Amino acid sequence: MSENSRIVSEYREWILKQKKDFYTIEAADPDHIVYAGEHASAEVIFYHLDYEIVQFTITSPEEEDPLFFLHFELKDMEHARQLFNEMIEALEKAQQKKGIKVLLCCTSGLTTSFFAEKLNEAAKMLGNDYSFSAVAYTGLFDEAADKDVILLAPQIGFQLKKTAEVLNDKIVLALPAMIFARYDVNAVFDLIREKLEEQKPKEETVEEDIADPEWDSMIAIIAMLKRAGRYEIHYRVADQEEGCEHGKIIKEEFSVSDIEDTLDVLFAKYPGIRGVSIVTPGTVADGHLTFAQVKLYDYDLVGELTAKYGRRFVLCNDANAMAQGYYANHRDCGNLIAYYQSPRAVVGGAGIILDGKLQLGKKDVAGECVNYLKLLNFSEDRFDLARTPEGCIELVTKILLPMVCTVGPDTVCVYCDLITDVNELREEMKKYLREEYLPQFTKIPSNLWEMYYGAGVIIYNVLHDNMEYRPELKEYLK
């Protein structure tokens, strides 16, 4: 028996022994094992190539997208067991029956809280699979992430259009005054049922590959995002004019080993990859990452990966990658500030391009807006401002203003999920700057293609010595 066959047999035997009350194990095919639960199921699939790949997926009939997805090269038994246990923990959480979650919202949350109690009592009595909760408008966009239907009370019905634009994957309705005033639970049930029946299936998102005929080397991009309480590791492989592969890993927790697992699989499938660009949130300084949410502080990610894999790596923050990608595809935009504020963040970061060149500054500090945030004056607490579209307009305007006055950009492109109309940003900035000094504002779409493409441009420049990056690591290159 080969070493590969031995480790697969040992691992398969171990995972088949991991029995729990909330699932049954189905293993008709030794390379396809299913852990079937009442509301969600997990699959383990083995792929036998020149190397052994294991894929984990958790799906639920109540969700369109996977709840958990990863693949890794099977070579370390302890690490493989850890990943399996992580999947089983996620599967147990997924067994909670979802039903239809409805969020009521009014100015303070008081009147809707009473109505939500009435609706829950009626739903239980009638056997409806609905659950209701209530929130003040300031907390709406925090609480809406896992809800299916949003009901706005009449006093904030004027927010319907903006709320529907931001929460474009939800059913968003304004309750008629007559229904709300009478606490007419049956009318609410009828309204929800009608809208659920009318709901169209979500359009499948088209994932664009990144490729460029000037790229004469195979490269990979890995970008980490946090959305809806889960971590997503997106990856792209490109070889000149053709995108080879793209996908994403979905996990509830994140560690550096997740990046290494992704790299193991990509390098095994595409040994011709010469360079990898990694895009992350947090603070990036010369290949070192500080990302407090996952307990990484000044971690030399580029140094560690270069020494381990013998290939060129570059680490860039999300804003710099977005700036580089936008500029590469809009050469007529002039001097540019690209501002990226991740979902539910209080402050973002900026990528700055002057005279066609990305400005990193000393230790990559250029565009790190967090360093001067405490100097700014806001109308209310910045954490509260970050929770609503109206608050984000003030927050982002005042964060951008010092840079706009210093750099004098021709264009400002913005990614912030609570800002749907950048003209509102422009109008807000007119309070502080004369119109002739204002830049052109544009919004970055949610697929963040510019970020991936910009990361590709950066690793291409490093591979071709168009930009110097960690020259002391060249001794590790194969």
Short mmCIF file of C-alpha atoms in Angstrom, two decimals:
data_model
loop_
_atom_site.label_atom_id
_atom_site.label_comp_id
_atom_site.label_asym_id
_atom_site.label_seq_id
_atom_site.Cartn_x
_atom_site.Cartn_y
_atom_site.Cartn_z
CA MET A 1 0.00 0.00 0.00
CA SER A 2 1.36 3.43 -0.98
CA GLU A 3 1.78 6.19 1.60
CA ASN A 4 -1.10 8.14 0.00
CA SER A 5 -3.41 5.12 0.16
CA ARG A 6 -2.44 4.45 3.75
CA ILE A 7 -3.23 7.96 5.00
CA VAL A 8 -6.55 8.05 3.08
CA SER A 9 -7.57 4.68 4.54
CA GLU A 10 -6.62 5.75 8.05
CA TYR A 11 -8.47 9.07 7.75
CA ARG A 12 -11.57 7.50 6.20
CA GLU A 13 -11.69 4.92 9.00
CA TRP A 14 -11.39 7.67 11.62
CA ILE A 15 -14.12 9.95 10.23
CA LEU A 16 -16.55 7.03 9.92
CA LYS A 17 -16.20 6.45 13.67
CA GLN A 18 -17.18 10.05 14.52
CA LYS A 19 -20.83 9.47 15.40
CA LYS A 20 -23.18 12.12 16.84
CA ASP A 21 -26.87 12.21 17.71
CA PHE A 22 -27.71 14.96 15.22
CA TYR A 23 -26.70 13.13 12.03
CA THR A 24 -26.58 9.72 10.39
CA ILE A 25 -23.60 8.55 8.33
CA GLU A 26 -24.17 7.34 4.77
CA ALA A 27 -21.14 5.80 3.05
CA ALA A 28 -22.31 3.78 0.06
CA ASP A 29 -19.31 5.14 -1.87
CA PRO A 30 -16.02 5.09 0.08
CA ASP A 31 -15.00 8.36 -1.59
CA HIS A 32 -18.29 10.14 -0.83
CA ILE A 33 -19.46 10.14 2.78
CA VAL A 34 -22.58 12.02 3.87
CA TYR A 35 -23.40 13.20 7.39
CA ALA A 36 -27.16 13.76 7.05
CA GLY A 37 -28.90 15.98 9.58
CA GLU A 38 -32.51 17.12 9.81
CA HIS A 39 -31.93 20.65 8.50
CA ALA A 40 -28.43 20.49 6.99
CA SER A 41 -26.03 17.83 5.75
CA ALA A 42 -22.28 17.58 5.31
CA GLU A 43 -20.40 15.81 2.54
CA VAL A 44 -16.83 14.54 2.57
CA ILE A 45 -15.42 13.78 -0.87
CA PHE A 46 -11.99 12.27 -1.62
CA TYR A 47 -10.21 13.11 -4.87
CA HIS A 48 -7.31 10.84 -5.85
CA LEU A 49 -4.92 12.71 -8.10
CA ASP A 50 -1.13 12.68 -7.88
CA TYR A 51 -1.95 13.89 -4.38
CA GLU A 52 -4.96 13.35 -2.10
CA ILE A 53 -7.55 16.14 -1.85
CA VAL A 54 -10.39 16.14 0.68
CA GLN A 55 -13.41 18.41 0.23
CA PHE A 56 -15.90 19.36 2.96
CA THR A 57 -19.28 20.95 2.17
CA ILE A 58 -22.29 21.77 4.36
CA THR A 59 -25.54 22.57 2.58
CA SER A 60 -29.11 23.19 3.69
CA PRO A 61 -32.31 23.13 1.60
CA GLU A 62 -33.17 26.45 3.29
CA GLU A 63 -30.04 28.18 1.93
CA GLU A 64 -28.93 28.74 -1.66
CA ASP A 65 -25.21 28.98 -0.87
CA PRO A 66 -23.08 26.46 1.05
CA LEU A 67 -22.84 27.12 4.78
CA PHE A 68 -19.31 25.72 4.89
CA PHE A 69 -16.86 24.77 2.16
CA LEU A 70 -13.18 23.95 2.06
CA HIS A 71 -10.72 21.58 0.46
CA PHE A 72 -7.24 20.65 1.52
CA GLU A 73 -4.41 18.30 0.67
CA LEU A 74 -4.44 15.29 2.99
CA LYS A 75 -0.93 14.97 4.37
CA ASP A 76 -1.10 15.80 8.09
CA MET A 77 -3.49 13.62 10.07
CA GLU A 78 -3.75 15.88 13.11
CA HIS A 79 -4.58 18.92 10.97
CA ALA A 80 -7.11 16.91 8.91
CA ARG A 81 -8.88 15.78 12.10
CA GLN A 82 -9.00 19.36 13.35
CA LEU A 83 -10.67 20.49 10.11
CA PHE A 84 -13.20 17.66 10.30
CA ASN A 85 -14.11 18.62 13.89
CA GLU A 86 -14.53 22.22 12.78
CA MET A 87 -16.93 21.07 10.05
CA ILE A 88 -18.94 18.98 12.53
CA GLU A 89 -19.27 21.98 14.89
CA ALA A 90 -20.62 24.05 11.99
CA LEU A 91 -23.00 21.21 11.04
CA GLU A 92 -24.40 21.09 14.58
CA LYS A 93 -25.11 24.84 14.51
CA ALA A 94 -26.82 24.44 11.14
CA GLN A 95 -29.37 21.97 12.58
CA GLN A 96 -31.37 24.81 14.10
CA LYS A 97 -34.55 25.08 12.07
CA LYS A 98 -34.45 28.32 10.18
CA GLY A 99 -38.05 28.97 9.13
CA ILE A 100 -38.88 32.48 7.94
CA LYS A 101 -37.24 35.15 10.08
CA VAL A 102 -39.03 38.50 10.05
CA LEU A 103 -37.56 41.70 11.48
CA LEU A 104 -39.84 44.61 12.38
CA CYS A 105 -38.32 48.05 12.59
CA CYS A 106 -39.45 51.44 13.85
CA THR A 107 -37.74 54.56 15.16
CA SER A 108 -37.02 53.24 18.66
CA GLY A 109 -38.06 49.59 18.47
CA LEU A 110 -40.69 49.91 21.22
CA THR A 111 -43.97 49.68 19.31
CA THR A 112 -42.61 47.03 16.95
CA SER A 113 -41.41 44.94 19.95
CA PHE A 114 -44.98 44.72 21.23
CA PHE A 115 -46.25 43.86 17.73
CA ALA A 116 -43.53 41.19 17.33
CA GLU A 117 -44.73 39.51 20.57
CA LYS A 118 -48.30 39.43 19.22
CA LEU A 119 -47.11 38.01 15.90
CA ASN A 120 -45.03 35.28 17.58
CA GLU A 121 -48.00 34.25 19.74
CA ALA A 122 -50.25 34.04 16.70
CA ALA A 123 -47.64 32.19 14.62
CA LYS A 124 -47.24 29.56 17.35
CA MET A 125 -51.01 29.14 17.70
CA LEU A 126 -51.52 28.83 13.93
CA GLY A 127 -48.47 26.64 13.36
CA ASN A 128 -46.85 29.13 10.99
CA ASP A 129 -43.13 28.68 10.44
CA TYR A 130 -42.44 32.37 11.13
CA SER A 131 -40.42 34.02 13.88
CA PHE A 132 -40.55 37.74 14.59
CA SER A 133 -38.17 40.16 16.28
CA ALA A 134 -37.94 43.94 16.48
CA VAL A 135 -35.20 46.55 16.34
CA ALA A 136 -34.74 50.31 16.29
CA TYR A 137 -33.74 51.79 12.93
CA THR A 138 -30.19 52.43 14.17
CA GLY A 139 -29.72 48.68 14.61
CA LEU A 140 -31.57 47.52 11.51
CA PHE A 141 -28.59 46.88 9.25
CA ASP A 142 -26.71 44.98 11.97
CA GLU A 143 -29.65 42.73 12.77
CA ALA A 144 -30.86 42.12 9.21
CA ALA A 145 -28.02 39.83 8.12
CA ASP A 146 -29.78 36.53 8.93
CA LYS A 147 -33.37 37.71 8.33
CA ASP A 148 -35.59 36.93 5.35
CA VAL A 149 -38.19 39.70 5.57
CA ILE A 150 -37.89 43.29 6.82
CA LEU A 151 -41.05 45.17 7.82
CA LEU A 152 -40.78 48.93 8.31
CA ALA A 153 -43.27 50.70 10.57
CA PRO A 154 -45.25 53.57 8.97
CA GLN A 155 -43.20 56.26 10.76
CA ILE A 156 -40.05 55.17 8.89
CA GLY A 157 -41.77 54.11 5.67
CA PHE A 158 -39.90 56.90 3.87
CA GLN A 159 -36.74 54.78 4.32
CA LEU A 160 -38.16 51.96 2.19
CA LYS A 161 -36.28 52.73 -1.03
CA LYS A 162 -32.87 53.11 0.60
CA THR A 163 -33.36 50.10 2.87
CA ALA A 164 -34.36 47.92 -0.09
CA GLU A 165 -31.26 49.06 -2.03
CA VAL A 166 -28.91 48.19 0.82
CA LEU A 167 -30.65 44.94 1.79
CA ASN A 168 -31.16 43.88 -1.79
CA ASP A 169 -31.18 40.16 -0.94
CA LYS A 170 -34.16 40.53 1.44
CA ILE A 171 -37.87 41.15 1.09
CA VAL A 172 -38.32 44.70 2.40
CA LEU A 173 -41.82 46.08 2.95
CA ALA A 174 -43.43 49.12 4.55
CA LEU A 175 -46.36 48.13 6.75
CA PRO A 176 -49.58 49.97 5.85
CA ALA A 177 -50.68 52.30 8.65
CA MET A 178 -54.04 50.53 9.06
CA ILE A 179 -52.37 47.15 9.65
CA PHE A 180 -49.84 48.59 12.09
CA ALA A 181 -52.32 50.69 14.05
CA ARG A 182 -54.65 47.74 14.58
CA TYR A 183 -51.88 45.17 15.19
CA ASP A 184 -53.59 43.08 12.52
CA VAL A 185 -51.56 39.86 12.72
CA ASN A 186 -53.56 38.03 10.04
CA ALA A 187 -53.00 40.84 7.57
CA VAL A 188 -49.25 40.69 8.27
CA PHE A 189 -49.21 36.91 7.66
CA ASP A 190 -51.10 37.40 4.38
CA LEU A 191 -48.70 40.16 3.30
CA ILE A 192 -45.61 38.05 4.03
CA ARG A 193 -47.08 34.96 2.35
CA GLU A 194 -47.98 36.97 -0.76
CA LYS A 195 -44.51 38.48 -1.08
CA LEU A 196 -42.78 35.11 -0.52
CA GLU A 197 -44.85 33.61 -3.34
CA GLU A 198 -43.93 36.53 -5.62
CA GLN A 199 -40.24 36.34 -4.76
CA LYS A 200 -38.09 35.55 -7.77
CA PRO A 201 -35.16 33.17 -7.50
CA LYS A 202 -31.87 34.96 -7.00
CA GLU A 203 -29.92 35.52 -10.16
CA GLU A 204 -26.76 33.48 -10.20
CA THR A 205 -23.73 35.68 -9.63
CA VAL A 206 -21.27 35.51 -12.50
CA GLU A 207 -17.75 35.20 -11.14
CA GLU A 208 -15.40 36.90 -13.57
CA ASP A 209 -11.97 35.39 -14.04
CA ILE A 210 -8.97 37.66 -13.93
CA ALA A 211 -6.57 37.50 -16.84
CA ASP A 212 -4.39 39.86 -18.83
CA PRO A 213 -2.42 39.14 -22.03
CA GLU A 214 0.56 41.02 -20.57
CA TRP A 215 0.83 38.57 -17.68
CA ASP A 216 3.42 36.12 -18.99
CA SER A 217 3.40 34.02 -15.83
CA MET A 218 0.82 31.92 -14.05
CA ILE A 219 -0.28 33.74 -10.89
CA ALA A 220 -2.75 33.19 -8.06
CA ILE A 221 -4.81 35.62 -6.03
CA ILE A 222 -6.16 34.88 -2.56
CA ALA A 223 -8.50 37.42 -0.94
CA MET A 224 -9.97 37.15 2.54
CA LEU A 225 -13.32 38.78 3.29
CA LYS A 226 -15.71 38.63 6.22
CA ARG A 227 -19.39 38.62 5.36
CA ALA A 228 -22.52 37.70 7.33
CA GLY A 229 -20.43 36.51 10.28
CA ARG A 230 -18.39 34.04 8.22
CA TYR A 231 -14.95 34.19 6.66
CA GLU A 232 -14.62 33.78 2.90
CA ILE A 233 -11.31 33.00 1.23
CA HIS A 234 -11.67 33.74 -2.47
CA TYR A 235 -9.07 32.43 -4.89
CA ARG A 236 -8.26 32.98 -8.54
CA VAL A 237 -5.65 31.38 -10.79
CA ALA A 238 -4.79 33.12 -14.07
CA ASP A 239 -2.41 32.30 -16.89
CA GLN A 240 -2.07 35.15 -19.40
CA GLU A 241 -5.31 35.42 -21.41
CA GLU A 242 -7.13 32.69 -19.58
CA GLY A 243 -8.54 32.29 -16.10
CA CYS A 244 -7.76 28.76 -14.92
CA GLU A 245 -9.90 28.46 -11.83
CA HIS A 246 -11.80 30.46 -9.23
CA GLY A 247 -13.69 29.61 -6.08
CA LYS A 248 -14.09 30.36 -2.40
CA ILE A 249 -13.66 28.70 0.97
CA ILE A 250 -16.35 29.43 3.59
CA LYS A 251 -15.60 28.99 7.30
CA GLU A 252 -16.81 30.30 10.63
CA GLU A 253 -13.27 30.81 11.95
CA PHE A 254 -10.04 31.80 10.24
CA SER A 255 -6.38 30.95 10.76
CA VAL A 256 -3.22 31.16 8.65
CA SER A 257 -3.45 27.41 8.09
CA ASP A 258 -6.58 28.06 5.97
CA ILE A 259 -4.45 30.07 3.54
CA GLU A 260 -1.83 27.30 3.56
CA ASP A 261 -4.49 24.65 2.83
CA THR A 262 -5.69 26.70 -0.14
CA LEU A 263 -2.13 27.12 -1.39
CA ASP A 264 -1.38 23.39 -1.01
CA VAL A 265 -4.28 22.53 -3.30
CA LEU A 266 -3.52 25.26 -5.87
CA PHE A 267 0.19 24.44 -6.07
CA ALA A 268 -0.58 20.73 -6.41
CA LYS A 269 -3.01 21.40 -9.28
CA TYR A 270 -1.00 24.21 -10.89
CA PRO A 271 2.72 23.72 -10.20
CA GLY A 272 3.46 26.47 -12.74
CA ILE A 273 2.23 29.23 -10.40
CA ARG A 274 5.16 31.64 -9.99
CA GLY A 275 3.66 34.24 -7.70
CA VAL A 276 0.78 34.72 -5.29
CA SER A 277 -0.87 37.97 -4.21
CA ILE A 278 -2.75 37.80 -0.90
CA VAL A 279 -5.36 40.46 -0.10
CA THR A 280 -6.47 40.87 3.49
CA PRO A 281 -8.23 43.31 5.78
CA GLY A 282 -6.27 44.67 8.71
CA THR A 283 -3.00 46.60 8.63
CA VAL A 284 -0.30 45.54 6.19
CA ALA A 285 3.30 46.69 6.56
CA ASP A 286 6.05 45.29 4.31
CA GLY A 287 4.56 41.79 4.22
CA HIS A 288 3.60 41.77 7.91
CA LEU A 289 -0.07 41.50 8.86
CA THR A 290 -1.84 42.88 11.91
CA PHE A 291 -5.45 41.68 12.07
CA ALA A 292 -6.70 41.82 15.65
CA GLN A 293 -9.96 39.95 14.95
CA VAL A 294 -8.01 36.74 14.30
CA LYS A 295 -5.24 37.51 16.84
CA LEU A 296 -2.49 38.24 14.33
CA TYR A 297 -0.08 41.00 15.29
CA ASP A 298 2.83 42.04 13.06
CA TYR A 299 2.88 38.52 11.64
CA ASP A 300 5.40 38.08 8.80
CA LEU A 301 3.02 36.24 6.49
CA VAL A 302 5.07 36.88 3.34
CA GLY A 303 8.28 35.71 4.99
CA GLU A 304 6.69 32.51 6.31
CA LEU A 305 5.02 31.58 3.01
CA THR A 306 8.05 32.42 0.87
CA ALA A 307 10.31 30.24 3.02
CA LYS A 308 7.77 27.38 3.00
CA TYR A 309 6.82 27.33 -0.70
CA GLY A 310 9.83 28.90 -2.46
CA ARG A 311 7.65 31.21 -4.58
CA ARG A 312 7.13 34.96 -4.70
CA PHE A 313 4.40 36.28 -2.43
CA VAL A 314 3.08 39.78 -1.90
CA LEU A 315 0.67 40.92 0.79
CA CYS A 316 -1.53 43.89 0.07
CA ASN A 317 -4.43 45.42 1.91
CA ASP A 318 -7.85 45.46 0.28
CA ALA A 319 -7.85 49.20 -0.45
CA ASN A 320 -4.48 49.22 -2.25
CA ALA A 321 -5.49 46.24 -4.37
CA MET A 322 -8.79 47.93 -5.25
CA ALA A 323 -7.00 51.18 -6.17
CA GLN A 324 -4.53 49.37 -8.42
CA GLY A 325 -7.28 47.39 -10.15
CA TYR A 326 -9.54 50.37 -10.71
CA TYR A 327 -6.71 52.48 -12.10
CA ALA A 328 -5.52 49.70 -14.42
CA ASN A 329 -8.96 49.63 -16.05
CA HIS A 330 -9.69 53.38 -15.93
CA ARG A 331 -6.45 55.03 -17.00
CA ASP A 332 -8.33 58.24 -17.71
CA CYS A 333 -9.41 58.63 -14.06
CA GLY A 334 -6.34 60.74 -13.19
CA ASN A 335 -5.08 60.83 -9.63
CA LEU A 336 -7.15 58.43 -7.58
CA ILE A 337 -8.26 57.64 -4.04
CA ALA A 338 -9.96 54.24 -3.65
CA TYR A 339 -11.75 53.88 -0.30
CA TYR A 340 -12.73 50.43 0.95
CA GLN A 341 -14.88 50.00 4.08
CA SER A 342 -15.73 46.40 4.84
CA PRO A 343 -19.23 45.47 6.02
CA ARG A 344 -20.05 46.72 9.53
CA ALA A 345 -16.64 48.38 9.93
CA VAL A 346 -16.31 51.79 11.60
CA VAL A 347 -13.42 52.90 9.41
CA GLY A 348 -11.95 51.75 6.13
CA GLY A 349 -8.69 52.29 4.34
CA ALA A 350 -7.64 54.08 1.17
CA GLY A 351 -5.43 53.21 -1.76
CA ILE A 352 -3.83 56.26 -3.38
CA ILE A 353 -2.53 56.49 -6.94
CA LEU A 354 -0.63 59.59 -8.04
CA ASP A 355 0.80 60.02 -11.54
CA GLY A 356 -0.01 56.38 -12.26
CA LYS A 357 1.87 54.97 -9.25
CA LEU A 358 0.46 53.33 -6.13
CA GLN A 359 1.59 55.26 -3.06
CA LEU A 360 2.46 52.94 -0.19
CA GLY A 361 4.46 55.38 1.94
CA LYS A 362 6.81 54.46 4.75
CA LYS A 363 5.96 50.97 6.06
CA ASP A 364 2.82 51.00 3.87
CA VAL A 365 1.13 53.58 6.13
CA ALA A 366 -0.33 55.65 3.29
CA GLY A 367 -4.13 55.51 3.38
CA GLU A 368 -4.38 54.04 6.91
CA CYS A 369 -7.26 56.31 7.93
CA VAL A 370 -7.63 54.73 11.36
CA ASN A 371 -4.56 56.67 12.53
CA TYR A 372 -6.36 60.03 12.44
CA LEU A 373 -9.94 58.91 13.12
CA LYS A 374 -9.94 60.19 16.72
CA LEU A 375 -9.06 63.70 15.52
CA LEU A 376 -12.28 64.05 13.52
CA ASN A 377 -15.45 65.63 14.86
CA PHE A 378 -18.69 63.75 14.22
CA SER A 379 -22.28 64.66 14.99
CA GLU A 380 -22.61 61.51 17.11
CA ASP A 381 -20.57 58.47 18.13
CA ARG A 382 -18.79 57.08 15.08
CA PHE A 383 -19.84 53.52 15.98
CA ASP A 384 -23.48 54.62 15.73
CA LEU A 385 -22.86 56.45 12.46
CA ALA A 386 -21.41 53.30 10.92
CA ARG A 387 -24.70 51.44 11.49
CA THR A 388 -26.94 53.34 9.03
CA PRO A 389 -26.68 54.58 5.44
CA GLU A 390 -27.22 58.19 6.55
CA GLY A 391 -24.54 57.89 9.21
CA CYS A 392 -22.08 56.33 6.76
CA ILE A 393 -22.42 59.33 4.46
CA GLU A 394 -21.17 61.62 7.23
CA LEU A 395 -18.57 59.12 8.45
CA VAL A 396 -17.01 58.40 5.06
CA THR A 397 -17.12 62.06 3.99
CA LYS A 398 -15.18 63.21 7.04
CA ILE A 399 -12.69 60.34 6.78
CA LEU A 400 -12.03 61.14 3.11
CA LEU A 401 -11.90 64.92 3.52
CA PRO A 402 -8.30 65.22 4.88
CA MET A 403 -6.99 63.02 2.05
CA VAL A 404 -9.00 64.82 -0.60
CA CYS A 405 -7.62 68.17 0.61
CA THR A 406 -4.05 66.81 0.70
CA VAL A 407 -3.99 64.81 -2.52
CA GLY A 408 -6.52 66.72 -4.64
CA PRO A 409 -7.63 63.59 -6.54
CA ASP A 410 -9.49 63.64 -9.82
CA THR A 411 -11.50 60.54 -8.87
CA VAL A 412 -12.65 58.89 -5.63
CA CYS A 413 -14.04 55.37 -5.93
CA VAL A 414 -15.81 53.90 -2.91
CA TYR A 415 -16.83 50.48 -1.67
CA CYS A 416 -19.15 50.60 1.36
CA ASP A 417 -22.15 48.31 1.49
CA LEU A 418 -24.34 50.91 3.25
CA ILE A 419 -23.70 53.58 0.61
CA THR A 420 -25.73 52.95 -2.53
CA ASP A 421 -25.59 56.43 -4.09
CA VAL A 422 -22.20 58.18 -4.19
CA ASN A 423 -23.89 61.42 -5.23
CA GLU A 424 -24.94 61.72 -1.59
CA LEU A 425 -21.24 61.65 -0.68
CA ARG A 426 -20.56 64.39 -3.18
CA GLU A 427 -23.36 66.55 -1.79
CA GLU A 428 -22.09 66.05 1.75
CA MET A 429 -18.55 67.00 0.76
CA LYS A 430 -19.86 70.21 -0.85
CA LYS A 431 -20.47 71.43 2.70
CA TYR A 432 -16.69 71.63 3.13
CA LEU A 433 -15.21 72.11 -0.35
CA ARG A 434 -16.06 74.40 -3.23
CA GLU A 435 -17.55 72.50 -6.13
CA GLU A 436 -14.59 73.09 -8.46
CA TYR A 437 -12.35 71.22 -6.02
CA LEU A 438 -14.58 68.16 -5.77
CA PRO A 439 -13.42 64.90 -7.39
CA GLN A 440 -15.56 62.62 -9.50
CA PHE A 441 -17.18 59.98 -7.24
CA THR A 442 -17.87 56.43 -8.37
CA LYS A 443 -19.06 53.26 -6.62
CA ILE A 444 -17.23 49.93 -6.73
CA PRO A 445 -19.63 47.01 -7.38
CA SER A 446 -20.05 44.30 -4.78
CA ASN A 447 -18.23 41.58 -6.72
CA LEU A 448 -14.94 43.42 -5.99
CA TRP A 449 -13.44 42.41 -9.35
CA GLU A 450 -11.17 45.47 -9.22
CA MET A 451 -9.63 44.17 -6.01
CA TYR A 452 -8.72 40.80 -7.50
CA TYR A 453 -7.40 42.33 -10.70
CA GLY A 454 -5.36 44.91 -8.80
CA ALA A 455 -3.78 42.16 -6.72
CA GLY A 456 -2.77 40.51 -10.00
CA VAL A 457 -1.16 43.73 -11.23
CA ILE A 458 0.84 44.03 -8.02
CA ILE A 459 2.25 40.48 -8.11
CA TYR A 460 3.04 40.92 -11.83
CA ASN A 461 5.09 44.03 -11.02
CA VAL A 462 6.94 42.18 -8.24
CA LEU A 463 7.71 39.20 -10.50
CA HIS A 464 9.14 41.53 -13.16
CA ASP A 465 11.09 43.67 -10.68
CA ASN A 466 9.00 46.71 -11.55
CA MET A 467 8.64 47.21 -7.82
CA GLU A 468 11.06 46.13 -5.12
CA TYR A 469 9.48 43.96 -2.48
CA ARG A 470 11.26 42.08 0.30
CA PRO A 471 14.55 41.51 -1.62
CA GLU A 472 16.01 39.63 1.36
CA LEU A 473 13.61 36.74 0.62
CA LYS A 474 15.04 35.94 -2.82
CA GLU A 475 17.33 33.32 -1.29
CA TYR A 476 14.25 31.14 -0.65
CA LEU A 477 13.00 31.16 -4.25
CA LYS A 478 13.13 27.93 -6.23
#
